[in-house]
XYZ file of C-alpha atoms in Angstrom:
732
model
C 29.226 70.379 261.720
C 26.524 72.553 263.212
C 25.495 75.419 260.985
C 23.528 78.298 262.891
C 20.789 80.419 261.292
C 23.077 83.359 261.374
C 25.782 81.577 259.290
C 22.968 80.866 256.791
C 21.971 84.527 256.807
C 25.345 85.754 256.405
C 25.872 83.436 253.556
C 22.543 84.574 251.984
C 24.016 88.184 252.354
C 27.038 87.195 250.627
C 24.883 85.714 247.833
C 22.899 88.991 247.392
C 26.057 91.100 247.265
C 27.317 89.020 244.502
C 24.022 89.145 242.684
C 24.072 92.686 242.921
C 27.762 92.898 241.824
C 28.289 93.248 237.937
C 26.324 91.440 236.045
C 29.090 89.325 234.581
C 29.947 87.989 238.052
C 26.341 86.956 238.822
C 25.468 83.359 239.717
C 22.534 81.869 238.102
C 19.786 80.240 240.208
C 20.863 76.879 239.024
C 24.439 77.697 239.918
C 23.227 78.615 243.284
C 21.341 75.332 243.598
C 24.303 73.550 242.706
C 26.506 75.297 245.171
C 24.475 74.866 248.034
C 23.729 71.035 247.201
C 27.593 70.708 247.091
C 27.770 72.201 250.437
C 25.164 69.949 251.835
C 26.697 66.994 250.338
C 30.134 67.947 251.746
C 28.402 68.399 255.142
C 29.602 72.077 255.002
C 26.018 72.993 255.943
C 23.327 71.061 257.748
C 20.191 71.865 255.753
C 17.400 70.364 253.647
C 15.760 71.476 250.328
C 12.131 71.922 250.103
C 9.896 69.806 248.095
C 10.347 72.303 244.944
C 14.055 72.558 245.518
C 14.114 76.281 245.464
C 14.490 76.847 249.114
C 16.286 75.202 251.911
C 16.127 75.156 255.745
C 18.524 73.734 258.239
C 17.491 70.744 260.131
C 17.537 72.660 263.535
C 15.159 75.208 262.359
C 12.919 72.377 260.995
C 12.643 71.211 264.593
C 11.347 74.623 265.488
C 8.994 74.845 262.521
C 7.561 71.298 263.556
C 7.002 72.342 267.034
C 5.310 75.536 266.048
C 3.098 73.697 263.592
C 2.001 71.159 266.315
C 1.244 73.850 268.609
C -0.530 75.999 265.861
C -2.894 72.878 265.269
C -4.123 72.797 268.903
C -1.242 70.434 270.030
C -2.066 67.374 267.565
C -0.860 67.035 263.684
C -0.329 64.356 261.503
C 3.145 63.842 259.949
C 1.482 63.993 256.496
C -0.157 67.410 257.255
C 3.375 68.681 258.742
C 5.075 67.530 255.371
C 2.406 69.284 253.555
C 2.579 72.571 255.599
C 6.229 72.925 255.789
C 6.805 71.618 252.162
C 9.337 69.407 253.288
C 9.771 65.757 252.354
C 8.192 63.372 254.656
C 11.224 61.371 255.641
C 12.838 64.856 256.862
C 9.499 65.695 258.685
C 9.560 62.150 260.297
C 13.273 62.322 261.098
C 12.628 65.936 262.670
C 9.393 64.555 264.816
C 11.645 61.406 266.066
C 14.176 63.753 267.287
C 11.687 66.142 268.977
C 10.012 63.243 270.918
C 13.456 61.664 271.899
C 14.665 64.973 273.079
C 11.352 66.195 274.767
C 8.774 64.850 277.086
C 6.267 67.502 276.105
C 5.710 65.763 272.628
C 4.578 62.174 271.828
C 4.360 60.401 268.449
C 1.131 58.188 268.330
C -0.769 56.775 265.426
C 1.362 58.844 262.899
C 0.543 62.047 264.684
C 2.721 64.311 266.974
C 0.862 65.271 270.007
C 1.613 67.538 272.942
C 1.198 66.501 276.492
C -1.239 69.692 276.863
C -3.654 68.038 274.350
C -3.713 64.776 276.205
C -4.244 66.666 279.575
C -7.050 68.480 277.934
C -8.667 65.206 277.047
C -8.445 63.796 280.373
C -10.227 66.875 281.804
C -12.829 66.725 279.176
C -13.093 62.889 280.072
C -13.449 63.487 283.719
C -15.997 66.251 283.132
C -18.275 63.821 281.005
C -17.692 61.016 283.523
C -19.092 63.380 286.252
C -22.211 64.070 284.309
C -22.823 60.548 283.022
C -21.193 58.115 285.276
C -19.933 55.800 282.453
C -18.942 56.055 279.029
C -17.783 53.682 276.342
C -14.327 53.996 274.421
C -16.225 53.572 271.049
C -18.289 56.674 271.957
C -15.150 58.676 272.781
C -13.480 57.508 269.557
C -16.772 58.667 267.852
C -17.162 61.939 269.892
C -13.657 63.039 269.833
C -12.792 61.719 266.360
C -9.599 60.172 267.611
C -8.258 57.095 266.469
C -8.790 54.252 269.185
C -4.883 53.854 269.250
C -4.713 57.552 270.815
C -7.434 57.175 273.244
C -6.207 53.829 274.491
C -2.567 54.512 274.080
C -2.491 57.974 275.635
C -5.595 59.022 277.307
C -7.114 55.928 278.889
C -3.555 55.203 280.371
C -4.359 57.974 282.779
C -7.148 56.110 284.473
C -6.472 56.193 288.062
C -3.930 59.015 287.574
C -5.247 61.893 285.952
C -8.675 60.223 285.251
C -10.724 59.489 288.228
C -12.412 56.307 286.693
C -12.336 52.597 286.364
C -12.376 50.643 282.931
C -13.739 47.386 282.007
C -13.279 46.379 278.635
C -14.893 49.116 276.553
C -16.798 50.792 279.514
C -15.414 53.457 281.764
C -17.097 54.619 284.790
C -16.583 56.166 288.187
C -16.605 54.556 291.472
C -19.428 56.736 292.502
C -21.538 55.171 289.645
C -20.458 51.687 290.460
C -21.575 52.296 294.044
C -24.715 53.464 293.002
C -25.457 50.575 290.731
C -24.162 48.024 293.342
C -27.057 49.682 295.760
C -29.384 49.194 292.754
C -28.530 45.693 292.354
C -28.870 44.960 296.063
C -32.326 46.481 296.148
C -33.172 44.330 293.207
C -32.065 40.938 294.869
C -33.959 42.265 298.140
C -37.161 42.925 296.438
C -37.314 39.575 294.370
C -39.736 36.768 295.506
C -39.411 34.098 292.844
C -36.514 32.712 290.922
C -35.135 34.994 288.351
C -32.625 34.611 285.652
C -29.454 36.471 286.049
C -29.390 37.982 282.751
C -32.692 39.591 283.620
C -31.488 41.069 286.692
C -28.464 42.164 284.831
C -30.524 43.965 282.479
C -31.668 46.320 285.247
C -28.483 47.151 286.268
C -26.328 49.350 283.975
C -23.106 47.430 284.444
C -20.772 45.439 282.241
C -20.509 41.796 283.132
C -17.297 41.994 284.977
C -18.331 44.688 287.201
C -21.745 43.079 287.872
C -20.048 39.862 289.012
C -17.718 41.863 291.255
C -20.548 43.848 292.607
C -22.533 40.614 293.229
C -19.488 39.046 294.746
C -18.973 41.942 297.148
C -22.548 41.718 298.189
C -22.268 37.902 298.793
C -19.161 38.596 300.780
C -20.875 41.088 303.226
C -24.027 38.884 303.347
C -26.296 41.525 301.830
C -27.876 38.957 299.341
C -31.087 37.177 300.663
C -30.814 34.150 298.449
C -28.490 31.824 296.534
C -27.285 31.387 293.047
C -27.532 28.175 290.882
C -26.608 27.417 287.340
C -22.800 28.594 287.615
C -21.523 32.102 286.732
C -23.289 32.307 283.394
C -25.745 35.281 282.907
C -27.964 33.187 280.289
C -28.036 30.017 282.607
C -27.586 31.174 286.258
C -30.701 31.882 288.424
C -31.050 33.848 291.564
C -33.300 31.744 294.155
C -34.574 34.178 297.021
C -34.546 32.670 300.376
C -38.621 33.369 300.674
C -38.884 31.185 297.479
C -36.689 28.408 299.372
C -38.986 28.725 302.332
C -41.997 28.259 300.349
C -40.877 25.602 298.375
C -39.716 23.793 301.473
C -43.169 24.313 303.129
C -44.697 22.786 299.942
C -42.438 19.826 299.866
C -43.057 19.091 303.638
C -46.868 19.541 303.092
C -46.818 17.256 300.131
C -44.774 14.474 301.575
C -47.007 14.474 304.661
C -50.377 14.489 302.623
C -49.230 12.313 299.727
C -46.270 10.413 300.998
C -44.730 11.017 297.548
C -43.108 13.582 295.470
C -41.723 13.382 292.082
C -38.185 14.632 291.618
C -39.166 16.588 288.341
C -41.465 18.821 290.678
C -38.374 19.754 292.550
C -36.486 20.269 289.355
C -39.294 22.503 288.436
C -38.866 24.552 291.777
C -35.094 25.000 291.169
C -33.889 22.338 293.412
C -30.991 21.107 291.676
C -29.170 18.987 294.326
C -32.092 16.535 295.532
C -29.791 14.682 298.098
C -28.448 17.645 299.862
C -31.819 19.234 299.712
C -33.296 16.271 301.461
C -30.872 16.095 304.008
C -31.611 19.601 305.042
C -35.257 19.212 304.863
C -35.336 16.000 306.815
C -34.176 18.297 309.991
C -37.423 20.206 309.760
C -39.885 17.209 308.704
C -41.722 15.264 311.043
C -41.875 12.619 308.666
C -38.085 12.082 308.631
C -37.879 8.623 307.037
C -37.798 9.269 303.309
C -36.884 6.791 300.332
C -35.238 8.453 297.477
C -35.727 6.990 294.118
C -34.266 8.156 290.776
C -37.690 9.837 289.616
C -39.298 10.190 293.183
C -39.174 10.535 296.725
C -41.599 8.428 299.021
C -41.987 8.353 302.732
C -41.170 5.161 304.558
C -44.614 4.338 305.538
C -45.595 4.245 302.014
C -42.839 1.853 301.406
C -44.168 -0.218 304.095
C -47.486 -0.372 302.676
C -46.265 -1.331 299.215
C -44.161 -4.057 301.079
C -47.008 -5.441 302.799
C -49.085 -5.515 299.784
C -46.418 -7.103 297.706
C -45.724 -9.873 300.487
C -49.568 -10.815 300.520
C -49.373 -11.485 296.967
C -45.998 -13.141 297.003
C -47.307 -15.485 299.853
C -50.577 -16.529 297.745
C -48.904 -16.739 294.323
C -45.163 -17.035 294.891
C -44.631 -14.009 292.497
C -45.741 -10.393 292.267
C -45.798 -7.822 289.717
C -44.803 -4.461 291.674
C -46.390 -2.017 289.256
C -49.720 -3.197 290.598
C -48.944 -2.070 294.111
C -47.216 1.334 293.622
C -48.671 4.753 293.007
C -48.834 5.988 289.474
C -46.124 8.553 290.360
C -43.787 5.547 290.362
C -43.690 4.550 286.904
C -40.195 4.767 285.334
C -38.123 1.560 285.052
C -35.240 3.266 287.314
C -37.618 3.825 290.035
C -39.157 0.229 289.853
C -35.730 -1.254 289.870
C -34.796 0.873 292.716
C -37.748 0.001 294.675
C -37.333 -3.919 293.798
C -33.520 -3.723 294.889
C -34.699 -2.048 298.284
C -37.455 -4.990 298.857
C -35.042 -7.674 297.746
C -32.549 -6.390 300.614
C -35.302 -6.845 303.036
C -36.631 -10.132 301.902
C -33.416 -12.367 300.982
C -35.792 -14.948 299.575
C -37.226 -12.734 296.903
C -35.741 -12.709 293.442
C -35.781 -9.884 291.122
C -35.809 -10.267 287.178
C -33.452 -7.698 285.262
C -35.408 -5.223 283.238
C -39.039 -6.488 284.879
C -41.095 -5.474 287.421
C -41.626 -8.784 288.594
C -40.176 -10.616 291.572
C -40.847 -14.060 292.931
C -39.670 -16.451 295.613
C -37.250 -19.338 295.752
C -40.285 -21.550 296.541
C -41.664 -20.629 293.039
C -38.487 -22.695 291.608
C -39.009 -25.702 293.821
C -42.934 -25.548 292.976
C -42.186 -25.445 289.500
C -39.568 -28.235 289.560
C -42.204 -30.251 291.289
C -44.976 -29.481 288.612
C -42.343 -30.746 285.861
C -42.171 -34.191 287.152
C -43.971 -35.738 284.140
C -41.623 -33.704 281.941
C -38.788 -34.926 283.608
C -39.998 -38.443 283.587
C -40.575 -38.183 279.835
C -37.240 -36.624 278.982
C -35.540 -39.527 281.100
C -37.406 -42.349 279.185
C -36.524 -40.583 275.830
C -32.931 -40.073 276.916
C -32.561 -43.853 278.092
C -34.183 -45.135 275.081
C -31.915 -43.232 272.850
C -28.896 -44.445 274.666
C -30.018 -47.851 274.466
C -30.638 -47.501 270.682
C -27.169 -46.186 270.265
C -25.770 -49.034 272.208
C -27.637 -51.524 269.857
C -26.498 -49.597 266.866
C -22.941 -49.899 268.090
C -23.101 -53.574 268.748
C -24.754 -54.342 265.412
C -22.218 -52.308 263.728
C -19.413 -54.240 265.386
C -20.694 -57.433 263.497
C -21.917 -55.972 260.148
C -18.799 -53.572 259.803
C -16.556 -56.899 259.868
C -14.520 -55.556 262.749
C -12.869 -58.277 264.772
C -12.738 -56.270 267.689
C -12.816 -58.031 271.130
C -15.377 -56.673 273.308
C -15.079 -56.280 277.076
C -17.500 -58.398 278.607
C -16.701 -57.893 282.312
C -15.435 -61.676 282.916
C -12.233 -62.429 284.321
C -9.684 -63.556 281.902
C -10.024 -67.063 282.689
C -13.638 -66.650 282.129
C -14.673 -68.202 285.394
C -17.179 -65.498 286.293
C -19.597 -66.132 283.131
C -22.588 -65.806 285.578
C -21.703 -62.248 286.229
C -21.710 -60.986 282.802
C -23.381 -57.572 282.160
C -24.459 -55.652 279.063
C -21.950 -53.860 277.304
C -22.536 -49.895 277.388
C -20.467 -47.202 275.681
C -20.004 -44.585 278.496
C -23.820 -44.700 279.164
C -23.950 -43.719 282.816
C -21.365 -40.971 282.017
C -23.315 -39.067 279.290
C -24.453 -35.751 280.279
C -28.154 -34.780 279.601
C -28.856 -31.493 277.849
C -32.346 -30.335 277.940
C -33.421 -27.706 275.173
C -34.316 -24.250 276.662
C -36.904 -24.014 274.112
C -38.463 -27.243 275.137
C -38.517 -26.241 278.604
C -39.751 -22.854 277.810
C -42.605 -24.549 275.960
C -43.384 -26.959 278.845
C -43.437 -24.095 281.255
C -45.797 -22.075 278.957
C -48.046 -25.133 278.732
C -48.446 -25.944 282.390
C -49.240 -22.127 283.101
C -47.999 -22.131 286.696
C -46.010 -18.869 286.180
C -46.704 -15.563 284.309
C -45.062 -15.323 280.854
C -42.596 -12.713 281.813
C -40.943 -15.023 284.364
C -40.891 -18.097 281.965
C -37.470 -17.290 280.689
C -36.052 -16.167 283.949
C -37.134 -19.374 285.701
C -36.243 -21.624 282.633
C -32.724 -20.001 282.973
C -32.419 -20.883 286.744
C -34.076 -24.398 286.784
C -32.601 -25.847 283.574
C -29.393 -27.132 285.478
C -31.621 -28.626 288.160
C -33.934 -30.222 285.356
C -30.724 -31.486 283.756
C -29.586 -32.955 286.952
C -33.156 -34.509 287.772
C -33.349 -36.153 284.293
C -29.709 -37.257 284.582
C -30.626 -39.167 287.932
C -33.846 -40.489 286.563
C -31.936 -41.677 283.133
C -29.071 -43.353 285.539
C -32.046 -45.072 287.708
C -33.779 -46.248 284.509
C -30.501 -47.543 283.100
C -29.499 -49.033 286.540
C -32.780 -50.846 286.686
C -32.627 -52.094 283.250
C -29.145 -53.148 283.566
C -29.935 -54.969 287.064
C -32.864 -56.625 285.176
C -30.728 -57.326 282.180
C -28.074 -58.828 284.416
C -30.540 -61.175 286.540
C -31.929 -62.078 283.122
C -28.936 -62.896 281.559
C -27.774 -64.767 284.647
C -30.899 -66.895 284.381
C -30.206 -67.143 280.652
C -26.855 -68.317 281.382
C -27.825 -70.575 283.818
C -30.467 -71.957 281.498
C -27.554 -72.168 278.787
C -25.468 -74.155 281.191
C -28.296 -76.467 281.918
C -29.058 -76.842 278.242
C -25.396 -77.729 277.348
C -25.256 -80.242 280.256
C -28.444 -81.804 279.224
C -27.370 -81.894 275.696
C -24.231 -83.413 276.733
C -25.828 -86.090 278.703
C -28.375 -86.684 276.105
C -25.450 -87.244 273.572
C -23.747 -89.660 275.610
C -26.858 -91.303 276.214
C -27.820 -91.536 272.327
C -24.175 -92.404 271.568
C -24.553 -95.363 273.869
C -28.206 -95.987 272.102
C -26.249 -96.365 268.777
C -24.304 -99.230 269.895
C -27.364 -101.444 269.779
C -27.305 -101.445 266.061
C -25.242 -102.895 263.493
C -21.977 -100.789 262.618
C -23.164 -99.429 259.479
C -26.560 -98.197 260.998
C -24.674 -97.014 264.149
C -22.383 -95.082 262.034
C -25.119 -93.188 260.280
C -26.960 -92.621 263.628
C -23.739 -91.240 265.034
C -23.457 -88.796 262.054
C -26.933 -87.741 262.403
C -26.354 -87.196 266.182
C -23.408 -85.096 265.443
C -25.385 -82.979 262.875
C -28.125 -82.184 265.404
C -27.546 -82.562 269.230
C -23.731 -82.072 268.915
C -23.990 -78.965 266.672
C -26.790 -77.434 268.770
C -24.379 -77.947 271.830
C -21.419 -76.251 269.957
C -23.635 -73.525 268.930
C -25.165 -73.105 272.529
C -21.632 -73.181 273.982
C -20.311 -70.567 271.581
C -23.286 -68.119 272.492
C -22.680 -68.735 276.212
C -18.708 -67.963 275.891
C -19.306 -64.719 273.753
C -21.861 -63.391 275.952
C -24.563 -62.964 273.237
C -27.923 -63.996 274.105
C -29.350 -64.881 270.681
C -30.280 -68.540 271.128
C -32.727 -68.643 268.311
C -30.203 -66.939 265.600
C -28.860 -69.025 263.082
C -25.182 -68.844 262.834
C -23.491 -69.034 259.244
C -19.948 -70.486 258.994
C -18.609 -66.917 258.635
C -20.473 -65.518 261.474
C -19.654 -68.625 263.423
C -15.869 -67.824 262.865
C -16.242 -64.066 263.461
C -17.664 -64.996 266.993
C -15.131 -67.381 267.904
C -12.376 -64.799 267.058
C -14.136 -62.346 269.466
C -13.495 -64.640 272.561
C -10.749 -63.304 274.818
C -9.199 -66.542 275.718
C -6.921 -68.075 273.130
C -7.713 -71.451 274.899
C -11.354 -70.907 274.301
C -10.886 -69.949 270.675
C -8.948 -72.910 270.032
C -11.292 -75.374 271.760
C -14.276 -74.041 269.996
C -12.702 -74.461 266.639
C -11.730 -77.910 267.440
C -15.030 -78.838 268.992
C -16.760 -77.569 265.563
C -14.194 -79.456 263.451
C -15.114 -82.754 265.564
C -18.835 -82.624 264.663
C -17.725 -82.960 261.104
C -16.740 -86.592 261.968
C -18.667 -89.616 263.146
C -16.131 -90.164 265.645
C -16.973 -89.263 269.276
C -13.716 -89.454 270.730
C -12.423 -86.278 269.446
C -15.790 -84.645 270.630
C -15.568 -85.832 274.091
C -11.947 -84.731 274.306
C -12.827 -81.015 273.286
C -15.893 -81.246 275.652
C -13.361 -82.280 278.589
C -11.226 -79.282 277.542
C -14.017 -76.855 277.499
C -14.956 -77.976 280.873
C -11.724 -77.640 282.459
C -11.129 -74.699 284.978
C -8.731 -73.186 282.570
C -11.257 -72.447 279.938
C -14.958 -72.105 281.353
C -15.296 -74.481 284.001
C -18.405 -76.150 283.110
C -19.408 -79.196 284.869
C -19.782 -81.358 281.719
C -19.132 -85.263 282.539
C -20.772 -88.337 281.271
C -23.779 -89.529 283.180
C -23.348 -92.558 285.591
C -25.825 -95.381 285.389
C -28.180 -94.045 287.830
C -28.292 -90.747 285.803
C -28.696 -92.514 282.664
C -31.861 -94.329 283.984
C -33.112 -90.721 284.954
C -32.367 -89.494 281.415
C -33.977 -92.321 279.632
C -37.190 -92.007 281.994
C -37.213 -88.141 281.053
C -36.716 -88.780 277.489
C -39.404 -91.666 277.064
C -42.128 -89.270 279.030
C -41.269 -86.556 276.490
C -41.618 -88.871 273.618
C -45.003 -90.031 274.958
C -46.081 -86.441 275.302
C -44.961 -85.714 271.871
C -46.787 -88.872 270.635
C -50.097 -88.022 272.460
C -50.074 -84.378 270.503
C -48.957 -85.798 267.253
C -51.414 -85.779 264.557
C -48.878 -86.297 261.538
C -48.783 -90.117 260.736
C -45.201 -90.065 259.712
C -43.827 -88.249 262.729
C -46.080 -90.103 265.059
C -44.864 -93.438 263.686
C -41.364 -92.304 264.322
C -42.177 -91.075 267.791
C -44.105 -94.382 268.530
C -40.850 -96.520 267.666
C -38.674 -94.195 269.460
C -40.775 -94.295 272.708
C -41.219 -98.221 272.418
C -37.269 -98.393 272.280
C -36.879 -96.114 275.003
C -39.377 -98.050 277.040
C -37.039 -101.224 276.482
C -33.957 -99.163 277.541
C -32.610 -97.932 274.228
C -32.559 -94.071 273.687
C -31.683 -93.067 270.023
C -31.801 -89.981 268.355
C -33.168 -90.420 264.700
C -34.965 -89.076 261.717
C -37.785 -90.648 259.672
C -35.067 -92.310 257.307
C -34.122 -94.650 260.039
C -37.592 -95.984 260.655
C -36.888 -99.302 259.034
C -33.781 -99.865 261.177
C -35.552 -98.799 264.116
C -38.399 -101.182 263.505
C -36.094 -104.015 262.890
C -34.256 -103.450 266.119
C -37.612 -103.276 267.917
C -38.692 -106.435 266.573
C -35.731 -108.098 268.201
C -36.491 -106.498 271.675
C -40.312 -107.048 271.464
C -40.870 -110.625 270.367
C -43.714 -111.114 272.305
C -45.286 -108.143 271.068
C -46.375 -109.412 267.609
C -49.876 -107.587 267.348
C -48.206 -104.304 268.107
C -45.250 -105.089 265.795
C -48.108 -105.894 263.143
C -49.583 -102.526 263.983
C -46.325 -100.697 263.550
C -45.588 -102.399 260.330
C -48.956 -101.812 258.776
C -48.659 -98.039 259.845
C -45.151 -98.038 258.014
C -46.730 -99.346 254.710
C -49.493 -96.832 254.940
C -47.054 -93.911 255.382
C -44.968 -94.917 252.638
C -48.053 -95.263 250.454
C -49.404 -91.944 251.336
C -45.943 -90.282 250.598
C -46.316 -91.686 246.924
C -49.981 -90.899 246.755
C -50.176 -87.381 248.622
C -53.679 -86.616 247.177
C -55.382 -89.773 248.243
C -57.826 -88.362 250.805
C -59.178 -92.012 251.707
C -55.656 -93.050 252.283
C -55.071 -90.079 254.441
C -58.052 -90.987 256.649
C -57.262 -94.410 256.918
C -53.849 -93.650 257.995
C -55.064 -91.007 260.481
C -57.308 -93.668 261.991
C -54.471 -96.183 261.995
C -52.393 -93.639 263.897
C -55.090 -93.231 266.569
C -55.318 -97.133 266.849
C -51.554 -97.404 267.121
C -51.442 -94.707 270.084
C -54.310 -96.555 271.842
C -52.527 -99.988 271.603
C -49.176 -98.454 272.614
C -50.726 -96.427 275.686
C -52.663 -99.395 276.704
C -49.621 -101.572 276.557
C -47.806 -99.066 278.578
C -50.334 -98.827 281.215
C -50.494 -102.695 281.603
C -46.559 -102.713 281.714
C -46.652 -100.026 284.397
C -49.341 -102.016 286.405
C -47.448 -104.967 286.261
């Protein structure tokens, strides 16, 4: 329901008439308020009360009042002020303002204020006027000058930039195009006037432009090629620099002049002259340089002619010493580790025989390694001897442990299973030639330091490179030593085996001869002599055979029964073990048949193929002759009366064709036999008998010096008689 202002006036008139009527019919103020309130509540009228509730106004008229108040306040008033001025509740005022701004484009609501378009246009005109005077202004200054909230200025006024306001905006700054052009001209003038490298922030300080306007103006000048220079350091005012072309020309002139004069230039100098990309700069500068050949190192630039001089100087020292410290041949400007490393790499590419050392300024030639190896000849020989001795000691220890640890382990002797190749036996080694030699790096380092052929800085490098060659050389020398020793041992063992075979053959022939000699005596004496022969020659033959078959060259070692049995068990062939066991068993008897049978088995090709046979008659004569000469020699050298007497009797028996092996206890039996074969030699027999009596007496009287002297004289007399008789016999 729409209630007009005329209706309200009519209603007011009606109220007035009623009030002027009779007093009894007049409504009280309270009743009037109640009536109006009910009318508003029932939507009979569209009105609102004032804050005090004493008056009311229609909403339509409220809109008019709001507009009037805004215009009365120069086109701008806050809703709070409107509520206070109209004495209307804030929500009714706010509702009215919303209705006005919705229905009319002449009013806007911003920042809690209702503002007319005329007010905004006035501000735009004022801003244009100020910009025409000053060229630029900040938003913060406008807020301060106009005493307006930033929301109103940004939301209403500055939206008109480009339409009602002839300006451009960058952040907080507003300026005219004319101002921008003038500042751009100033910037152009500054850039053209500069002759040295200048920080961009310093240039920017002379130009009253915000950052974005500064860069856009600069980009525009660059695009139009109106900037006589370049920019480095990126688009940061605090780190960017402007490099005028005239500065670049001066730098180029300085660089060319320095390179031609000194032939070296430090990169740090270029950095100080604001040359950031050295490689690109040098590519450009080479086009204008008469000395185009430049070598770029990490910290310096050198001319190729200087590099050639350095190379020649280094080459001279390398030819003389086989090594060189490059630091001593370069200018002091080349001092960094990176420069030296780069220079060494360049030199080593040109000279393949030169070797560089990591993290060092020293280089050397491969010839130095060869020379060093030659100088270590004594070291190699000493190490080879030590290693060879150590291996032999380990082998000896292993062989000893085989016996001492009671391990009945059959050793590989290198002979065929039938033991026919006894002559080719070789020493046993535990992978001696397959061992790998290892040389201590510390020992090699110490030796290199001692011989002082190379500088200390190269010792570790050279040691690392030659240690494998040293180990190979030592290994070859060790192999050579061991091979030589093995060959010598093999030859020695062959000779030893040949000697042992000859000894076994001689022993057996003597045993056969002595066995035959026992037959010249009575049965009881013969049995005793045969038993003595078993204990001496036969046992010695058994021992020699066992040592020969086992491959152990210990002819002087005494074998206990236990050691003998262990050695027999080490024999590979079961036939050998059985025969040797039986042979030793045969020596415990005085019967020779079993002994000869065992010898025959040993001599067979199935066992050890020894040439053992009983001597024939001719051989027996030779053996007796040899035996007699040996007895003669022993008798000549003997100064012991008892031994001399025994030798004399044995010699005389042998001279008469009877060869026996006997000890001193058989002297009486031997002398009795001699009496039967030397019946015509009574004087000599008398000498022998008297000597025997003196020997017996001396044994009973050991402290009788006179008796000893007499016996000694008697022995010499006996020798003279025997040798005289022997000479006469030979002459006859």
